Short mmCIF file of C-alpha atoms in Angstrom, two decimals:
data_model
loop_
_atom_site.label_atom_id
_atom_site.label_comp_id
_atom_site.label_asym_id
_atom_site.label_seq_id
_atom_site.Cartn_x
_atom_site.Cartn_y
_atom_site.Cartn_z
CA MET I 1 -53.21 -42.57 -31.49
CA ILE I 2 -51.06 -39.70 -32.33
CA CYS I 3 -47.92 -40.38 -34.73
CA THR I 4 -45.42 -37.38 -35.40
CA VAL I 5 -42.43 -38.24 -37.54
CA LYS I 6 -39.43 -35.84 -37.73
CA GLN I 7 -36.41 -36.41 -39.83
CA PRO I 8 -33.37 -37.28 -39.02
CA VAL I 9 -35.00 -37.62 -35.59
CA ILE I 10 -38.01 -40.08 -35.71
CA SER I 11 -40.26 -38.84 -32.38
CA ILE I 12 -43.24 -41.56 -31.95
CA ARG I 13 -46.27 -40.97 -29.62
CA GLY I 14 -49.15 -42.56 -28.90
CA SER I 15 -51.07 -45.52 -27.26
CA ASP I 16 -52.10 -49.19 -27.51
CA LEU I 17 -49.59 -49.35 -30.70
CA PHE I 18 -48.37 -52.67 -32.15
CA LEU I 19 -44.98 -52.08 -33.93
CA ARG I 20 -44.78 -54.58 -36.41
CA LYS I 21 -41.63 -54.62 -38.46
CA LYS I 22 -41.69 -55.24 -42.29
CA CYS I 23 -38.26 -55.94 -43.69
CA SER I 24 -36.69 -59.05 -45.38
CA PRO I 25 -32.80 -59.58 -45.11
CA SER I 26 -31.98 -58.99 -48.54
CA THR I 27 -32.58 -55.15 -48.09
CA PRO I 28 -30.95 -52.86 -45.95
CA VAL I 29 -33.88 -50.70 -45.44
CA GLN I 30 -35.43 -50.64 -41.99
CA SER I 31 -39.39 -50.14 -42.00
CA CYS I 32 -42.02 -50.30 -39.05
CA SER I 33 -45.88 -49.80 -39.12
CA LEU I 34 -47.81 -48.12 -36.59
CA VAL I 35 -51.13 -49.71 -36.27
CA SER I 36 -54.09 -48.51 -33.69
CA PRO I 37 -55.88 -51.75 -32.94
CA SER I 38 -59.03 -50.55 -32.11
CA SER I 39 -61.79 -51.52 -35.08
CA LYS I 40 -64.15 -49.02 -33.82
CA GLU I 41 -62.37 -46.31 -34.84
CA LYS I 42 -63.73 -44.81 -37.92
CA ASN I 43 -60.41 -43.48 -39.28
CA SER I 44 -57.46 -45.76 -38.23
CA LEU I 45 -54.45 -43.93 -38.15
CA ARG I 46 -51.34 -45.45 -40.09
CA SER I 47 -47.53 -44.33 -40.45
CA LEU I 48 -45.21 -45.97 -42.39
CA VAL I 49 -41.35 -45.10 -41.42
CA SER I 50 -38.52 -46.05 -43.80
CA VAL I 51 -35.09 -44.95 -43.24
CA GLN I 52 -31.48 -46.79 -44.62
CA LYS I 53 -29.95 -47.36 -41.64
CA PRO I 54 -30.68 -48.68 -38.37
CA LEU I 55 -32.13 -46.75 -35.76
CA HIS I 56 -31.06 -46.26 -32.34
CA LEU I 57 -33.81 -45.72 -29.33
CA SER I 58 -32.69 -42.54 -27.54
CA ARG I 59 -35.15 -41.83 -25.35
CA VAL I 60 -38.33 -43.12 -23.71
CA GLY I 61 -40.76 -41.24 -21.35
CA PHE I 62 -44.32 -42.57 -19.58
CA GLY I 63 -47.38 -39.87 -19.69
CA ASP I 64 -50.20 -39.79 -17.49
CA PHE I 65 -50.64 -43.48 -17.42
CA VAL I 66 -52.48 -43.64 -14.07
CA GLY I 67 -54.80 -40.41 -14.97
CA SER I 68 -55.90 -42.05 -18.07
CA LEU I 69 -57.23 -45.17 -16.56
CA VAL I 70 -59.32 -43.35 -14.06
CA ARG I 71 -60.83 -41.27 -17.12
CA ARG I 72 -61.02 -44.63 -19.40
CA GLU I 73 -59.56 -42.31 -22.03
CA ARG I 74 -56.75 -42.95 -24.51
CA ALA I 75 -53.49 -40.93 -23.18
CA ASP I 76 -50.24 -39.91 -24.07
CA PHE I 77 -48.53 -43.38 -22.43
CA VAL I 78 -45.37 -43.56 -24.01
CA THR I 79 -43.20 -41.25 -25.84
CA CYS I 80 -40.45 -42.75 -27.77
CA GLU I 81 -37.36 -40.74 -29.93
CA ALA I 82 -34.73 -42.68 -32.36
CA TYR I 83 -31.96 -41.23 -34.57
CA GLU I 84 -30.35 -43.09 -37.28
CA ALA I 85 -27.18 -45.02 -36.73
CA ASP I 86 -24.29 -43.14 -38.00
CA ARG I 87 -25.24 -39.69 -36.54
CA SER I 88 -23.47 -38.66 -33.27
CA LYS I 89 -26.38 -36.94 -31.42
CA VAL I 90 -30.30 -36.83 -31.47
CA GLY I 91 -31.57 -33.13 -32.50
CA GLY I 92 -34.59 -31.99 -30.58
CA ALA I 93 -35.29 -29.30 -27.82
CA GLY I 94 -31.78 -29.85 -26.49
CA ALA I 95 -30.04 -29.65 -29.38
CA PRO I 96 -27.56 -26.58 -29.75
CA SER I 97 -28.25 -24.20 -32.57
CA GLU I 98 -26.59 -23.12 -35.78
CA ALA I 99 -25.21 -20.35 -34.57
CA ALA I 100 -23.60 -22.16 -31.36
CA LYS I 101 -22.21 -24.69 -33.49
CA LYS I 102 -20.57 -22.54 -35.93
CA VAL I 103 -19.01 -20.39 -32.21
CA LYS I 104 -17.62 -24.05 -30.83
CA ILE I 105 -16.03 -24.57 -34.33
CA GLY I 106 -14.81 -21.17 -34.29
CA ILE I 107 -13.16 -21.72 -30.72
CA TYR I 108 -11.73 -24.99 -32.22
CA PHE I 109 -9.93 -23.53 -34.79
CA ALA I 110 -8.52 -20.67 -32.68
CA THR I 111 -7.38 -23.15 -30.42
CA TRP I 112 -5.73 -25.16 -32.47
CA TRP I 113 -3.78 -22.18 -34.49
CA ALA I 114 -2.65 -20.89 -31.06
CA LEU I 115 -1.26 -24.30 -29.67
CA ASN I 116 0.27 -25.02 -33.05
CA VAL I 117 2.32 -21.67 -33.48
CA VAL I 118 3.36 -22.39 -29.71
CA PHE I 119 4.48 -25.88 -30.52
CA ASN I 120 6.45 -24.75 -33.56
CA ILE I 121 8.27 -22.55 -31.58
CA TYR I 122 9.32 -24.71 -29.10
CA ASN I 123 9.97 -27.31 -31.79
CA LYS I 124 12.57 -24.82 -33.37
CA LYS I 125 14.01 -24.03 -30.09
CA VAL I 126 14.57 -27.85 -29.35
CA LEU I 127 16.05 -28.55 -32.90
CA ASN I 128 18.27 -25.17 -32.63
CA ALA I 129 20.13 -27.20 -29.70
CA PHE I 130 19.39 -30.76 -30.49
CA PRO I 131 19.35 -30.79 -34.36
CA TYR I 132 17.66 -34.21 -34.88
CA PRO I 133 14.27 -34.07 -36.49
CA TRP I 134 13.54 -37.71 -36.67
CA LEU I 135 14.08 -38.26 -32.93
CA THR I 136 12.23 -35.18 -32.05
CA SER I 137 9.12 -35.83 -34.38
CA THR I 138 9.23 -39.41 -32.52
CA LEU I 139 9.22 -38.08 -28.98
CA SER I 140 6.22 -35.70 -30.05
CA LEU I 141 4.15 -38.56 -31.25
CA ALA I 142 5.07 -40.38 -27.89
CA CYS I 143 4.04 -37.86 -25.50
CA GLY I 144 0.91 -37.56 -27.49
CA SER I 145 0.21 -41.43 -27.13
CA LEU I 146 1.13 -41.19 -23.39
CA ILE I 147 -1.31 -38.50 -22.67
CA MET I 148 -4.38 -40.05 -24.66
CA LEU I 149 -3.30 -43.51 -22.77
CA PHE I 150 -3.67 -41.61 -19.40
CA CYS I 151 -6.58 -40.08 -20.45
CA TRP I 152 -8.31 -43.78 -21.01
CA ALA I 153 -6.64 -45.24 -18.09
CA THR I 154 -8.21 -42.66 -15.94
CA LYS I 155 -11.55 -42.00 -18.15
CA ILE I 156 -11.34 -38.33 -18.43
CA VAL I 157 -11.99 -39.84 -22.27
CA GLU I 158 -13.96 -42.66 -22.83
CA PRO I 159 -11.79 -45.43 -24.52
CA PRO I 160 -12.72 -46.42 -28.00
CA LYS I 161 -14.14 -49.73 -29.00
CA THR I 162 -11.47 -50.95 -31.87
CA ASP I 163 -11.44 -54.00 -33.84
CA LEU I 164 -8.43 -55.43 -36.46
CA GLN I 165 -10.41 -53.77 -39.48
CA PHE I 166 -10.63 -50.28 -37.88
CA TRP I 167 -6.62 -50.42 -37.39
CA LYS I 168 -6.26 -51.77 -40.92
CA ASN I 169 -8.02 -49.04 -42.24
CA LEU I 170 -6.20 -46.62 -40.35
CA PHE I 171 -2.94 -47.72 -41.65
CA PRO I 172 -2.63 -45.87 -44.72
CA VAL I 173 -3.92 -42.79 -42.69
CA ALA I 174 -1.30 -43.03 -40.01
CA VAL I 175 1.37 -43.34 -42.95
CA LEU I 176 0.60 -40.21 -44.24
CA HIS I 177 0.46 -38.54 -41.18
CA THR I 178 3.91 -39.69 -39.95
CA ILE I 179 5.25 -38.57 -43.49
CA GLY I 180 3.75 -34.86 -43.07
CA HIS I 181 4.83 -34.68 -39.47
CA VAL I 182 8.36 -35.84 -39.93
CA ALA I 183 8.43 -33.55 -43.42
CA ALA I 184 7.55 -30.48 -41.35
CA THR I 185 9.98 -31.01 -38.39
CA VAL I 186 12.92 -31.63 -41.04
CA SER I 187 11.74 -28.24 -42.70
CA MET I 188 11.81 -26.35 -39.53
CA SER I 189 14.88 -27.65 -38.81
CA LYS I 190 16.31 -26.42 -42.09
CA VAL I 191 14.81 -22.71 -42.09
CA ALA I 192 13.20 -20.17 -40.07
CA VAL I 193 9.78 -21.30 -38.59
CA SER I 194 8.20 -18.34 -40.34
CA PHE I 195 9.11 -19.57 -43.67
CA THR I 196 7.95 -22.91 -42.99
CA HIS I 197 4.48 -21.54 -41.81
CA ILE I 198 4.28 -19.30 -44.87
CA ILE I 199 4.65 -22.59 -46.96
CA LYS I 200 2.54 -24.49 -45.30
CA SER I 201 0.09 -21.95 -45.43
CA ALA I 202 -0.68 -23.05 -49.20
CA GLU I 203 -2.14 -26.17 -47.55
CA PRO I 204 -5.92 -24.96 -48.80
CA ALA I 205 -4.40 -24.80 -51.93
CA PHE I 206 -3.35 -28.04 -51.84
CA SER I 207 -6.56 -29.33 -50.35
CA VAL I 208 -8.64 -27.95 -53.23
CA MET I 209 -6.25 -29.23 -56.19
CA VAL I 210 -6.57 -32.88 -54.54
CA SER I 211 -10.15 -32.96 -53.63
CA ARG I 212 -10.57 -31.79 -57.40
CA LEU I 213 -8.34 -34.44 -58.71
CA LEU I 214 -10.36 -37.14 -56.62
CA GLY I 215 -13.84 -35.70 -58.10
CA GLU I 216 -14.84 -33.14 -55.86
CA ASP I 217 -15.92 -29.85 -57.29
CA PHE I 218 -16.07 -26.32 -55.95
CA PRO I 219 -17.69 -22.98 -57.05
CA VAL I 220 -15.50 -20.57 -58.77
CA PRO I 221 -14.90 -18.17 -55.90
CA VAL I 222 -12.97 -20.83 -54.10
CA TYR I 223 -10.67 -21.30 -56.89
CA LEU I 224 -10.32 -17.58 -57.17
CA SER I 225 -9.30 -16.99 -53.60
CA LEU I 226 -6.32 -19.43 -53.84
CA ILE I 227 -4.60 -16.96 -56.23
CA PRO I 228 -3.45 -14.68 -53.48
CA ILE I 229 -2.51 -17.59 -51.30
CA ILE I 230 -0.33 -18.95 -54.41
CA GLY I 231 1.00 -15.83 -55.06
CA GLY I 232 1.97 -15.19 -51.51
CA CYS I 233 3.87 -18.02 -51.02
CA ALA I 234 5.68 -17.85 -54.10
CA LEU I 235 6.66 -14.25 -53.36
CA ALA I 236 7.68 -15.29 -49.86
CA ALA I 237 9.86 -18.26 -51.60
CA VAL I 238 11.68 -16.02 -53.69
CA THR I 239 12.40 -13.52 -51.17
CA GLU I 240 13.65 -15.72 -48.68
CA LEU I 241 17.35 -14.92 -47.60
CA ASN I 242 18.01 -18.37 -46.15
CA PHE I 243 16.07 -20.40 -48.11
CA ASN I 244 17.03 -23.83 -48.30
CA MET I 245 15.69 -26.47 -50.80
CA ILE I 246 15.45 -29.56 -48.07
CA GLY I 247 13.38 -26.96 -45.75
CA PHE I 248 11.18 -26.10 -48.79
CA MET I 249 10.78 -29.54 -50.13
CA GLY I 250 9.71 -30.35 -46.51
CA ALA I 251 7.09 -28.38 -46.00
CA MET I 252 5.70 -28.94 -49.42
CA ILE I 253 5.73 -32.58 -48.81
CA SER I 254 4.18 -31.78 -45.55
CA ASN I 255 1.25 -29.95 -47.03
CA LEU I 256 0.30 -32.82 -49.50
CA ALA I 257 0.68 -35.42 -47.22
CA PHE I 258 -1.43 -33.78 -44.35
CA VAL I 259 -3.93 -32.75 -47.35
CA LEU I 260 -4.32 -36.81 -48.48
CA ARG I 261 -4.51 -37.36 -44.50
CA ASN I 262 -7.30 -35.11 -43.62
CA ILE I 263 -9.40 -36.47 -46.81
CA TYR I 264 -8.98 -40.14 -46.00
CA SER I 265 -9.46 -39.56 -42.43
CA LYS I 266 -12.70 -37.89 -42.75
CA LYS I 267 -13.77 -40.99 -45.06
CA GLY I 268 -12.30 -43.13 -42.56
CA MET I 269 -14.41 -41.48 -39.72
CA LYS I 270 -17.71 -41.73 -41.69
CA GLY I 271 -20.36 -43.93 -39.85
CA LYS I 272 -17.61 -45.04 -37.48
CA ASP I 273 -18.90 -44.84 -33.16
CA ILE I 274 -15.41 -42.96 -32.64
CA SER I 275 -14.60 -39.06 -31.63
CA GLY I 276 -12.43 -37.20 -33.26
CA MET I 277 -9.71 -36.76 -30.09
CA ASN I 278 -9.97 -40.86 -29.92
CA TYR I 279 -9.18 -41.09 -33.62
CA TYR I 280 -6.61 -38.72 -33.66
CA GLY I 281 -5.27 -40.62 -30.34
CA CYS I 282 -5.08 -44.23 -32.30
CA LEU I 283 -3.43 -42.16 -35.20
CA SER I 284 -0.76 -40.90 -33.34
CA MET I 285 -0.14 -44.45 -31.54
CA LEU I 286 0.29 -46.39 -35.05
CA SER I 287 2.18 -43.35 -36.41
CA LEU I 288 4.96 -43.84 -33.33
CA VAL I 289 4.93 -47.42 -34.40
CA ILE I 290 5.49 -46.54 -37.84
CA LEU I 291 8.23 -43.99 -37.42
CA THR I 292 10.26 -45.46 -34.48
CA PRO I 293 12.19 -47.89 -36.78
CA PHE I 294 13.00 -45.40 -39.48
CA ALA I 295 14.11 -42.97 -36.59
CA ILE I 296 16.46 -45.32 -35.29
CA ALA I 297 17.78 -46.36 -39.08
CA VAL I 298 18.27 -42.60 -39.99
CA GLU I 299 19.40 -40.95 -36.99
CA GLY I 300 20.50 -43.86 -34.56
CA PRO I 301 21.40 -43.92 -30.83
CA GLN I 302 25.07 -42.59 -31.20
CA MET I 303 23.91 -39.70 -33.00
CA TRP I 304 21.45 -38.94 -30.46
CA ALA I 305 23.62 -39.63 -27.60
CA ALA I 306 26.70 -37.31 -28.80
CA GLY I 307 24.06 -34.55 -29.64
CA TRP I 308 22.39 -34.75 -26.23
CA GLN I 309 25.97 -34.31 -24.70
CA THR I 310 26.71 -31.54 -26.98
CA ALA I 311 23.37 -29.90 -25.88
CA LEU I 312 23.75 -30.34 -22.23
CA SER I 313 27.43 -28.77 -22.65
CA GLN I 314 26.00 -25.74 -24.31
CA ILE I 315 22.41 -24.93 -22.87
CA GLY I 316 22.64 -27.17 -19.67
CA PRO I 317 19.78 -29.02 -17.96
CA GLN I 318 17.10 -26.72 -19.38
CA ILE I 319 17.17 -28.64 -22.61
CA ILE I 320 14.95 -31.15 -20.83
#
């Protein structure tokens, strides 16, 4: 019998194995014992595998079963691979390298940044013609929610499996997402997009400070790297010709809300069987439900109708 154990992936290879589960209901540790039943072998191999989380079976393969019967020898009958329940994928021969993961994350960052720039430019164009940031924020969330519903309906993206507890845990994150989204849009309606971006570039400083207050520590170089960020934002705010306090405060509130959202999102996703895209889709939908009544209360249909007629008279149908 051959038994190989590799963490966090557990690979078990062998023949004529008995698997006996040794665990009591009072302990979360999963244990199993692999024992060779042959008493004739002088050195019977025994391996104990203990993990803190349940194991999922990822692959089972069969070896040279027929050939082993002909030769009457022990063969590599079965190959088993398992992984811990909170891991999204199994490492091994087909797993991507660390360099490939870094490249993939880099592409995500670059794509996010580029699309965010385009989004903000179009947002500013809309707000110049139709200065109602609460409705604009609501429509953005509505469009994102519709896109995700379409992806789920057409199976482009596998729909998430959620329960009531998931939505309860998501609610405070959605509140923070709503605040950050509206505050950023209000800021862009009052000041130039460039100024909003400069203030929002201080988000890493907010992230470090808030994480530090929540008990997370960072090395000294991280704190030193915040000096030019904070200094640059302060210089830009002082020298801004069209400075507006509402626009400035909106960007600052957006920074704080998004930092808290990111921190609690990471905690909320930990151990959950849901992808980042599906999590963000659910977050947008819940934020839409939260924001809609506030948008109606703050601005209202009468203001929207009057503003729409003004935008149509000044710009024409391309406002759509």
